[in-house]
mmCIF file of C-alpha atoms (C1' of nucleotides) in Angstrom:
data_model
loop_
_atom_site.group_PDB
_atom_site.id
_atom_site.type_symbol
_atom_site.label_atom_id
_atom_site.label_comp_id
_atom_site.label_asym_id
_atom_site.label_seq_id
_atom_site.Cartn_x
_atom_site.Cartn_y
_atom_site.Cartn_z
ATOM 1 C CA MET A 12 -12.260 145.928 56.434
ATOM 2 C CA LYS A 13 -14.470 143.170 55.088
ATOM 3 C CA GLN A 14 -11.779 140.687 55.939
ATOM 4 C CA LEU A 15 -11.630 142.045 59.444
ATOM 5 C CA VAL A 16 -15.356 141.641 59.866
ATOM 6 C CA SER A 17 -15.197 138.047 58.717
ATOM 7 C CA ASN A 18 -12.372 137.198 61.036
ATOM 8 C CA LEU A 19 -14.084 138.691 64.019
ATOM 9 C CA THR A 20 -17.432 137.083 63.485
ATOM 10 C CA LYS A 21 -15.749 133.775 62.768
ATOM 11 C CA ASN A 22 -14.235 133.956 66.211
ATOM 12 C CA PHE A 23 -17.444 135.209 67.716
ATOM 13 C CA GLN A 24 -16.928 134.901 71.450
ATOM 14 C CA VAL A 25 -19.806 136.590 73.143
ATOM 15 C CA ASP A 26 -21.668 135.171 76.104
ATOM 16 C CA LEU A 27 -25.168 135.903 74.875
ATOM 17 C CA ASP A 28 -26.936 134.996 78.093
ATOM 18 C CA ALA A 29 -24.636 137.134 80.199
ATOM 19 C CA SER A 30 -24.709 140.089 77.839
ATOM 20 C CA ILE A 31 -28.441 140.075 77.308
ATOM 21 C CA ASN A 32 -29.036 139.489 81.003
ATOM 22 C CA SER A 33 -27.002 142.383 82.281
ATOM 23 C CA GLY A 34 -29.524 145.158 82.427
ATOM 24 C CA GLN A 35 -28.621 146.698 79.098
ATOM 25 C CA VAL A 36 -31.482 145.436 76.960
ATOM 26 C CA PHE A 37 -35.068 144.573 77.747
ATOM 27 C CA LEU A 38 -36.671 143.222 74.603
ATOM 28 C CA TRP A 39 -35.005 139.858 74.270
ATOM 29 C CA LYS A 40 -36.659 136.505 74.584
ATOM 30 C CA LYS A 41 -35.203 133.053 74.499
ATOM 31 C CA ILE A 42 -37.296 130.483 72.711
ATOM 32 C CA ASN A 43 -35.977 126.966 72.261
ATOM 33 C CA SER A 44 -32.403 128.006 73.012
ATOM 34 C CA LYS A 45 -32.574 130.739 70.380
ATOM 35 C CA TRP A 46 -32.496 134.420 71.303
ATOM 36 C CA TYR A 47 -34.839 136.865 69.596
ATOM 37 C CA GLY A 48 -34.104 140.497 70.223
ATOM 38 C CA ILE A 49 -35.631 143.776 69.113
ATOM 39 C CA ASP A 50 -33.215 146.547 68.263
ATOM 40 C CA GLY A 51 -35.109 149.435 66.752
ATOM 41 C CA GLU A 52 -36.409 148.197 63.420
ATOM 42 C CA ASN A 53 -34.178 145.164 63.423
ATOM 43 C CA VAL A 54 -34.800 141.750 64.837
ATOM 44 C CA LEU A 55 -31.684 139.888 65.885
ATOM 45 C CA VAL A 56 -31.928 136.127 65.990
ATOM 46 C CA LEU A 57 -29.042 134.369 67.662
ATOM 47 C CA GLU A 58 -28.210 130.831 68.434
ATOM 48 C CA LYS A 59 -25.142 129.707 70.240
ATOM 49 C CA ASN A 60 -22.625 127.806 68.171
ATOM 50 C CA SER A 61 -24.424 128.218 64.917
ATOM 51 C CA LYS A 62 -24.378 130.314 61.818
ATOM 52 C CA PHE A 63 -26.075 133.640 62.235
ATOM 53 C CA ASP A 64 -28.945 134.816 60.088
ATOM 54 C CA GLN A 65 -28.002 138.452 60.288
ATOM 55 C CA SER A 66 -25.574 140.207 58.077
ATOM 56 C CA GLU A 67 -22.168 140.253 59.624
ATOM 57 C CA LYS A 68 -22.223 144.002 59.753
ATOM 58 C CA THR A 69 -25.277 144.073 62.015
ATOM 59 C CA LEU A 70 -23.671 141.669 64.469
ATOM 60 C CA PHE A 71 -20.355 143.416 64.243
ATOM 61 C CA ASN A 72 -21.985 146.666 65.315
ATOM 62 C CA PHE A 73 -24.355 145.339 67.919
ATOM 63 C CA PHE A 74 -21.693 143.407 69.778
ATOM 64 C CA ARG A 75 -19.085 146.133 69.393
ATOM 65 C CA LEU A 76 -16.627 143.826 67.680
ATOM 66 C CA ASP A 77 -14.856 146.963 66.503
ATOM 67 C CA ASP A 78 -13.670 147.520 70.079
ATOM 68 C CA ASP A 79 -10.283 146.055 70.815
ATOM 69 C CA PHE A 80 -11.617 144.076 73.718
ATOM 70 C CA LYS A 81 -8.321 142.430 74.541
ATOM 71 C CA LYS A 82 -6.735 145.776 75.023
ATOM 72 C CA ILE A 83 -9.668 147.211 76.946
ATOM 73 C CA SER A 84 -9.767 144.206 79.227
ATOM 74 C CA TYR A 85 -6.033 144.436 79.799
ATOM 75 C CA GLU A 86 -6.420 148.038 80.912
ATOM 76 C CA LEU A 87 -9.471 147.363 83.073
ATOM 77 C CA LYS A 88 -7.831 144.462 84.853
ATOM 78 C CA LYS A 89 -5.372 146.803 86.492
ATOM 79 C CA ASP A 90 -8.161 147.220 89.014
ATOM 80 C CA LYS A 91 -8.366 144.042 91.108
ATOM 81 C CA ILE A 92 -12.118 144.088 91.608
ATOM 82 C CA VAL A 93 -12.811 144.654 87.935
ATOM 83 C CA ARG A 94 -10.328 141.887 87.153
ATOM 84 C CA LYS A 95 -12.378 139.526 89.254
ATOM 85 C CA ALA A 96 -15.621 140.723 87.651
ATOM 86 C CA ILE A 97 -14.194 140.113 84.171
ATOM 87 C CA GLU A 98 -12.977 136.669 85.144
ATOM 88 C CA LEU A 99 -16.485 135.796 86.303
ATOM 89 C CA ASN A 100 -18.036 136.788 82.974
ATOM 90 C CA PRO A 101 -15.180 136.976 80.500
ATOM 91 C CA ASN A 102 -17.405 137.104 77.452
ATOM 92 C CA LEU A 103 -19.891 139.635 78.684
ATOM 93 C CA ARG A 104 -19.968 142.530 76.249
ATOM 94 C CA LEU A 105 -21.310 146.016 76.029
ATOM 95 C CA LEU A 106 -23.984 146.211 73.362
ATOM 96 C CA ARG A 107 -24.460 149.016 70.864
ATOM 97 C CA GLN A 108 -28.159 149.670 70.764
ATOM 98 C CA ASN A 109 -30.535 151.565 68.567
ATOM 99 C CA PRO A 110 -30.448 155.062 70.112
ATOM 100 C CA PHE A 111 -34.143 155.847 70.063
ATOM 101 C CA GLN A 112 -35.082 152.546 71.637
ATOM 102 C CA CYS A 113 -32.373 152.968 74.244
ATOM 103 C CA TYR A 114 -33.484 156.520 75.006
ATOM 104 C CA ILE A 115 -37.104 155.528 75.560
ATOM 105 C CA SER A 116 -36.189 152.334 77.390
ATOM 106 C CA PHE A 117 -34.178 154.098 80.052
ATOM 107 C CA ILE A 118 -36.739 156.846 80.511
ATOM 108 C CA VAL A 119 -39.164 154.007 81.187
ATOM 109 C CA SER A 120 -36.672 152.329 83.526
ATOM 110 C CA SER A 121 -36.539 155.062 86.114
ATOM 111 C CA ASN A 122 -37.750 154.064 89.555
ATOM 112 C CA SER A 123 -38.887 150.744 88.159
ATOM 113 C CA ASN A 124 -37.600 147.222 88.011
ATOM 114 C CA ILE A 125 -36.508 144.854 85.293
ATOM 115 C CA SER A 126 -39.698 142.897 84.907
ATOM 116 C CA ASN A 127 -41.869 145.989 84.834
ATOM 117 C CA ILE A 128 -39.564 147.623 82.316
ATOM 118 C CA GLN A 129 -39.697 144.561 80.094
ATOM 119 C CA MET A 130 -43.441 144.391 80.331
ATOM 120 C CA SER A 131 -43.957 148.072 79.576
ATOM 121 C CA LEU A 132 -41.610 148.090 76.612
ATOM 122 C CA HIS A 133 -43.147 144.949 75.194
ATOM 123 C CA LYS A 134 -46.593 146.491 75.437
ATOM 124 C CA LEU A 135 -45.302 149.637 73.795
ATOM 125 C CA CYS A 136 -44.001 147.589 70.863
ATOM 126 C CA LYS A 137 -47.142 145.546 70.618
ATOM 127 C CA LYS A 138 -49.343 148.619 70.617
ATOM 128 C CA PHE A 139 -47.278 150.952 68.457
ATOM 129 C CA GLY A 140 -44.693 148.841 66.661
ATOM 130 C CA LYS A 141 -44.841 146.939 63.405
ATOM 131 C CA LYS A 142 -45.538 143.235 63.636
ATOM 132 C CA VAL A 143 -43.183 140.810 61.945
ATOM 133 C CA ILE A 144 -43.340 137.049 61.898
ATOM 134 C CA ILE A 145 -40.105 135.164 62.398
ATOM 135 C CA ASP A 146 -39.809 131.400 62.793
ATOM 136 C CA GLY A 147 -43.570 131.400 63.160
ATOM 137 C CA PHE A 148 -43.514 133.803 66.112
ATOM 138 C CA ASP A 149 -45.164 137.187 66.207
ATOM 139 C CA LEU A 150 -42.581 139.819 67.077
ATOM 140 C CA PHE A 151 -43.061 143.566 67.335
ATOM 141 C CA LEU A 152 -40.468 146.091 66.267
ATOM 142 C CA PHE A 153 -39.740 149.123 68.384
ATOM 143 C CA PRO A 154 -42.088 151.959 67.421
ATOM 144 C CA LYS A 155 -40.739 154.853 65.393
ATOM 145 C CA PRO A 156 -40.479 158.254 67.082
ATOM 146 C CA ASN A 157 -43.351 159.783 65.130
ATOM 147 C CA VAL A 158 -45.773 157.078 66.215
ATOM 148 C CA ILE A 159 -45.143 157.611 69.918
ATOM 149 C CA ALA A 160 -44.980 161.366 69.441
ATOM 150 C CA LYS A 161 -48.472 161.509 68.007
ATOM 151 C CA ALA A 162 -50.015 158.960 70.402
ATOM 152 C CA SER A 163 -52.126 160.276 73.248
ATOM 153 C CA ILE A 164 -50.800 160.057 76.775
ATOM 154 C CA THR A 165 -53.780 157.915 77.709
ATOM 155 C CA GLU A 166 -52.871 155.406 75.015
ATOM 156 C CA ILE A 167 -49.261 155.318 76.136
ATOM 157 C CA GLN A 168 -50.370 154.886 79.716
ATOM 158 C CA LYS A 169 -52.150 151.686 78.765
ATOM 159 C CA CYS A 170 -48.705 150.149 78.382
ATOM 160 C CA GLY A 171 -48.214 150.439 82.136
ATOM 161 C CA LEU A 172 -45.764 153.309 82.066
ATOM 162 C CA GLY A 173 -47.585 155.312 84.705
ATOM 163 C CA TYR A 174 -46.329 158.843 85.189
ATOM 164 C CA ARG A 175 -43.503 158.188 82.721
ATOM 165 C CA SER A 176 -45.984 158.258 79.816
ATOM 166 C CA LYS A 177 -45.857 162.016 79.597
ATOM 167 C CA SER A 178 -42.064 162.001 79.412
ATOM 168 C CA VAL A 179 -42.055 159.260 76.795
ATOM 169 C CA LYS A 180 -44.353 161.269 74.557
ATOM 170 C CA SER A 181 -42.507 164.546 74.964
ATOM 171 C CA ALA A 182 -39.138 162.845 74.539
ATOM 172 C CA SER A 183 -40.395 161.455 71.234
ATOM 173 C CA LEU A 184 -41.596 164.893 70.200
ATOM 174 C CA SER A 185 -38.117 166.225 70.951
ATOM 175 C CA VAL A 186 -36.682 163.710 68.510
ATOM 176 C CA MET A 187 -39.234 164.699 65.891
ATOM 177 C CA ASN A 188 -38.534 168.412 66.161
ATOM 178 C CA GLY A 189 -34.796 167.915 66.090
ATOM 179 C CA GLU A 190 -34.134 169.052 69.630
ATOM 180 C CA ILE A 191 -32.622 165.625 70.147
ATOM 181 C CA ASP A 192 -30.504 164.369 67.263
ATOM 182 C CA PHE A 193 -28.694 161.164 68.070
ATOM 183 C CA GLU A 194 -26.159 161.480 65.282
ATOM 184 C CA HIS A 195 -25.302 164.926 66.539
ATOM 185 C CA LEU A 196 -25.043 163.714 70.141
ATOM 186 C CA LYS A 197 -22.607 161.025 69.040
ATOM 187 C CA LYS A 198 -20.299 163.740 67.784
ATOM 188 C CA LEU A 199 -20.454 165.803 70.956
ATOM 189 C CA ASP A 200 -18.193 165.076 73.895
ATOM 190 C CA TYR A 201 -19.511 163.431 77.034
ATOM 191 C CA TYR A 202 -20.369 166.594 78.942
ATOM 192 C CA ASN A 203 -22.103 168.377 76.100
ATOM 193 C CA ALA A 204 -24.089 165.311 75.125
ATOM 194 C CA LYS A 205 -25.134 164.906 78.734
ATOM 195 C CA ARG A 206 -26.209 168.516 78.969
ATOM 196 C CA GLU A 207 -28.451 168.074 75.947
ATOM 197 C CA LEU A 208 -29.959 164.834 77.168
ATOM 198 C CA THR A 209 -30.716 166.024 80.690
ATOM 199 C CA LYS A 210 -32.796 168.850 79.261
ATOM 200 C CA ILE A 211 -35.360 166.211 78.440
ATOM 201 C CA SER A 212 -37.974 165.542 81.084
ATOM 202 C CA GLY A 213 -37.465 162.100 82.566
ATOM 203 C CA ILE A 214 -33.723 162.082 81.916
ATOM 204 C CA GLY A 215 -31.423 162.713 84.846
ATOM 205 C CA ASN A 216 -27.816 161.732 85.383
ATOM 206 C CA LYS A 217 -28.290 158.005 85.542
ATOM 207 C CA VAL A 218 -30.594 157.673 82.550
ATOM 208 C CA ALA A 219 -28.423 159.994 80.470
ATOM 209 C CA ASP A 220 -25.370 157.885 81.256
ATOM 210 C CA CYS A 221 -27.171 154.713 80.217
ATOM 211 C CA ILE A 222 -28.272 156.223 76.929
ATOM 212 C CA MET A 223 -24.794 157.547 76.219
ATOM 213 C CA LEU A 224 -23.002 154.348 77.159
ATOM 214 C CA PHE A 225 -25.333 151.941 75.410
ATOM 215 C CA SER A 226 -26.120 153.869 72.268
ATOM 216 C CA LEU A 227 -24.075 157.039 71.822
ATOM 217 C CA GLU A 228 -20.465 155.873 71.924
ATOM 218 C CA LYS A 229 -19.628 157.471 75.250
ATOM 219 C CA LEU A 230 -17.592 154.757 76.908
ATOM 220 C CA GLU A 231 -16.653 157.011 79.785
ATOM 221 C CA ALA A 232 -20.295 157.158 80.826
ATOM 222 C CA PHE A 233 -20.703 155.352 84.125
ATOM 223 C CA PRO A 234 -24.351 155.049 85.179
ATOM 224 C CA LEU A 235 -24.571 155.528 88.936
ATOM 225 C CA ASP A 236 -27.625 153.718 90.143
ATOM 226 C CA ARG A 237 -28.330 152.241 93.557
ATOM 227 C CA TRP A 238 -26.364 149.124 92.682
ATOM 228 C CA MET A 239 -23.306 150.988 91.538
ATOM 229 C CA LEU A 240 -23.307 153.150 94.634
ATOM 230 C CA ARG A 241 -23.531 150.019 96.746
ATOM 231 C CA ILE A 242 -20.615 148.534 94.829
ATOM 232 C CA LEU A 243 -18.519 151.656 95.282
ATOM 233 C CA GLN A 244 -19.314 151.647 98.986
ATOM 234 C CA LYS A 245 -18.519 147.977 99.308
ATOM 235 C CA TYR A 246 -15.283 147.658 97.330
ATOM 236 C CA TYR A 247 -13.993 151.179 96.899
ATOM 237 C CA THR A 248 -14.382 152.832 100.246
ATOM 238 C CA LYS A 249 -10.880 154.243 100.145
ATOM 239 C CA GLU A 250 -11.032 155.449 96.588
ATOM 240 C CA PHE A 251 -14.436 157.070 96.556
ATOM 241 C CA LYS A 252 -15.871 157.116 100.090
ATOM 242 C CA ILE A 253 -19.558 157.209 99.238
ATOM 243 C CA SER A 254 -21.653 157.900 102.300
ATOM 244 C CA THR A 255 -25.244 158.397 101.232
ATOM 245 C CA LYS A 256 -27.674 156.464 99.095
ATOM 246 C CA THR A 257 -28.495 159.410 96.947
ATOM 247 C CA ILE A 258 -25.947 161.864 95.710
ATOM 248 C CA THR A 259 -26.236 165.498 94.869
ATOM 249 C CA GLU A 260 -25.616 167.076 91.524
ATOM 250 C CA LYS A 261 -22.248 168.471 92.483
ATOM 251 C CA THR A 262 -21.091 165.240 94.114
ATOM 252 C CA HIS A 263 -22.149 163.384 91.027
ATOM 253 C CA GLU A 264 -20.015 165.400 88.666
ATOM 254 C CA ASN A 265 -17.034 165.244 90.973
ATOM 255 C CA LEU A 266 -17.475 161.535 91.506
ATOM 256 C CA HIS A 267 -17.703 160.857 87.804
ATOM 257 C CA ASP A 268 -14.413 162.652 87.220
ATOM 258 C CA ARG A 269 -12.709 160.548 89.838
ATOM 259 C CA ILE A 270 -14.244 157.391 88.440
ATOM 260 C CA VAL A 271 -12.847 158.097 84.992
ATOM 261 C CA GLN A 272 -9.489 158.841 86.551
ATOM 262 C CA HIS A 273 -9.552 155.548 88.364
ATOM 263 C CA PHE A 274 -11.046 153.185 85.777
ATOM 264 C CA GLY A 275 -9.876 154.959 82.647
ATOM 265 C CA CYS A 276 -11.747 156.336 79.669
ATOM 266 C CA GLN A 277 -13.473 152.991 79.108
ATOM 267 C CA ALA A 278 -15.029 153.190 82.565
ATOM 268 C CA GLY A 279 -18.400 152.175 81.151
ATOM 269 C CA TYR A 280 -17.055 148.716 80.415
ATOM 270 C CA ALA A 281 -15.869 148.405 84.012
ATOM 271 C CA GLN A 282 -19.313 149.414 85.192
ATOM 272 C CA GLN A 283 -20.936 146.664 83.175
ATOM 273 C CA PHE A 284 -18.730 143.929 84.606
ATOM 274 C CA LEU A 285 -19.034 145.187 88.160
ATOM 275 C CA PHE A 286 -22.776 145.465 87.848
ATOM 276 C CA LYS A 287 -23.115 141.964 86.480
ATOM 277 C CA MET A 288 -20.935 140.513 89.187
ATOM 278 C CA GLU A 289 -22.869 142.120 91.989
ATOM 279 C CA ARG A 290 -26.257 141.226 90.591
ATOM 280 C CA GLU A 291 -25.213 137.613 90.274
ATOM 281 C CA LEU A 292 -24.131 137.641 93.882
ATOM 282 C CA HIS A 293 -27.730 138.328 94.674
ATOM 283 C CA LYS A 294 -28.835 135.519 92.405
ATOM 284 C CA LYS A 295 -31.500 137.471 90.662
ATOM 285 C CA LYS A 296 -33.163 135.836 87.732
ATOM 286 C CA TRP A 297 -34.167 138.291 85.096
ATOM 287 C CA LEU A 298 -35.389 136.173 82.271
ATOM 288 C "C1'" DA B 24 -26.497 174.241 97.037
ATOM 289 C "C1'" DC B 25 -28.483 170.562 99.659
ATOM 290 C "C1'" DC B 26 -32.508 167.898 101.258
ATOM 291 C "C1'" DT B 27 -37.053 165.666 101.164
ATOM 292 C "C1'" DG B 28 -40.973 163.567 99.446
ATOM 293 C "C1'" DA B 29 -44.168 162.222 95.866
ATOM 294 C "C1'" DC B 30 -44.722 159.413 92.045
ATOM 295 C "C1'" DC B 31 -47.388 154.948 88.304
ATOM 296 C "C1'" DT B 32 -47.229 150.094 88.510
ATOM 297 C "C1'" DC B 33 -46.485 145.505 89.785
ATOM 298 C "C1'" DG B 34 -44.723 141.649 92.507
ATOM 299 C "C1'" DT B 35 -43.580 140.092 97.115
ATOM 300 C "C1'" DC B 36 -43.967 139.920 101.849
ATOM 301 C "C1'" DT B 37 -46.691 140.117 106.111
ATOM 302 C "C1'" DA C 14 -56.844 139.206 102.307
ATOM 303 C "C1'" DA C 15 -55.622 144.053 102.152
ATOM 304 C "C1'" DG C 16 -51.864 147.114 102.918
ATOM 305 C "C1'" DA C 17 -46.929 148.218 103.059
ATOM 306 C "C1'" DC C 18 -42.622 148.061 100.714
ATOM 307 C "C1'" DG C 19 -39.340 148.777 97.198
ATOM 308 C "C1'" DA C 20 -37.622 148.507 92.555
ATOM 309 C "C1'" DG C 21 -31.225 149.933 88.054
ATOM 310 C "C1'" DG C 22 -34.607 157.829 89.420
ATOM 311 C "C1'" DT C 23 -36.385 162.333 88.509
ATOM 312 C "C1'" DC C 24 -38.249 166.633 89.664
ATOM 313 C "C1'" DA C 25 -40.333 170.269 92.309
ATOM 314 C "C1'" DG C 26 -40.484 172.811 96.276
#
DNA sequence: ACCTGACCTCGTCT
DNA sequence: AAGACGAGGTCAG
């Protein structure tokens, strides 16, 4: 196992810019060609083509080097559009995030946009997270559940979360009282994990899928946001025939089943490549 | 079951 | 310059 880890990190082939800039993570900053990222209580510092400061195990996990990407990519490329999307960003990777941070981040993301999400989460860290100094920079770790849970809604609101503040606090309380247990959710199957997550105020289908895909090992999760629906309408009219902008609960479940049938049980990977491709078409700069 | 509108906040466009 | 619009949704009615 240790040997395997060494081999994989030695051949570390991840496009950091593409992966970080693909809507998965929000607390990364590039300073002097070095990336600094907050993942829960860890700070990841990454520089292209250089030795990494982190333990190999941390990197191995975060970049999902345990996935057999060659095999996954081979399977995904059976779909022509996904093939093209992978060719455009061959070293884009799914990231395995700290579950609590991911959970709060996507509750904050709803009906918002990237820059607002980044700003809100940064403020949340600055206000409630522990400060660490790395390379002379002040960085703030993601707050622990108990800190947000006991904060007042007014205090949380000062981070610019608006009406989401209430959900962020109660979602943190749910973690504290054990109603949400990430390790347990990892063990559940997709549908049961989703049922548990959507009980939480502020978590609907899309947010639940993001949390499951990015932090709970549910690779069949396929977040259906406006962009994805547009993509399905644009490239997959025959396969999925999406008509409306918003989809109903029933349609959603049915659509997800067909998506997994079409893209396979690693559909979440396909989603990430498709999403990245389409966003780049629109030449949006995120960072 | 499906449909509609309101919702914090911030940047952009008129 | 002030007001409308919409942004990686969710929820109530």
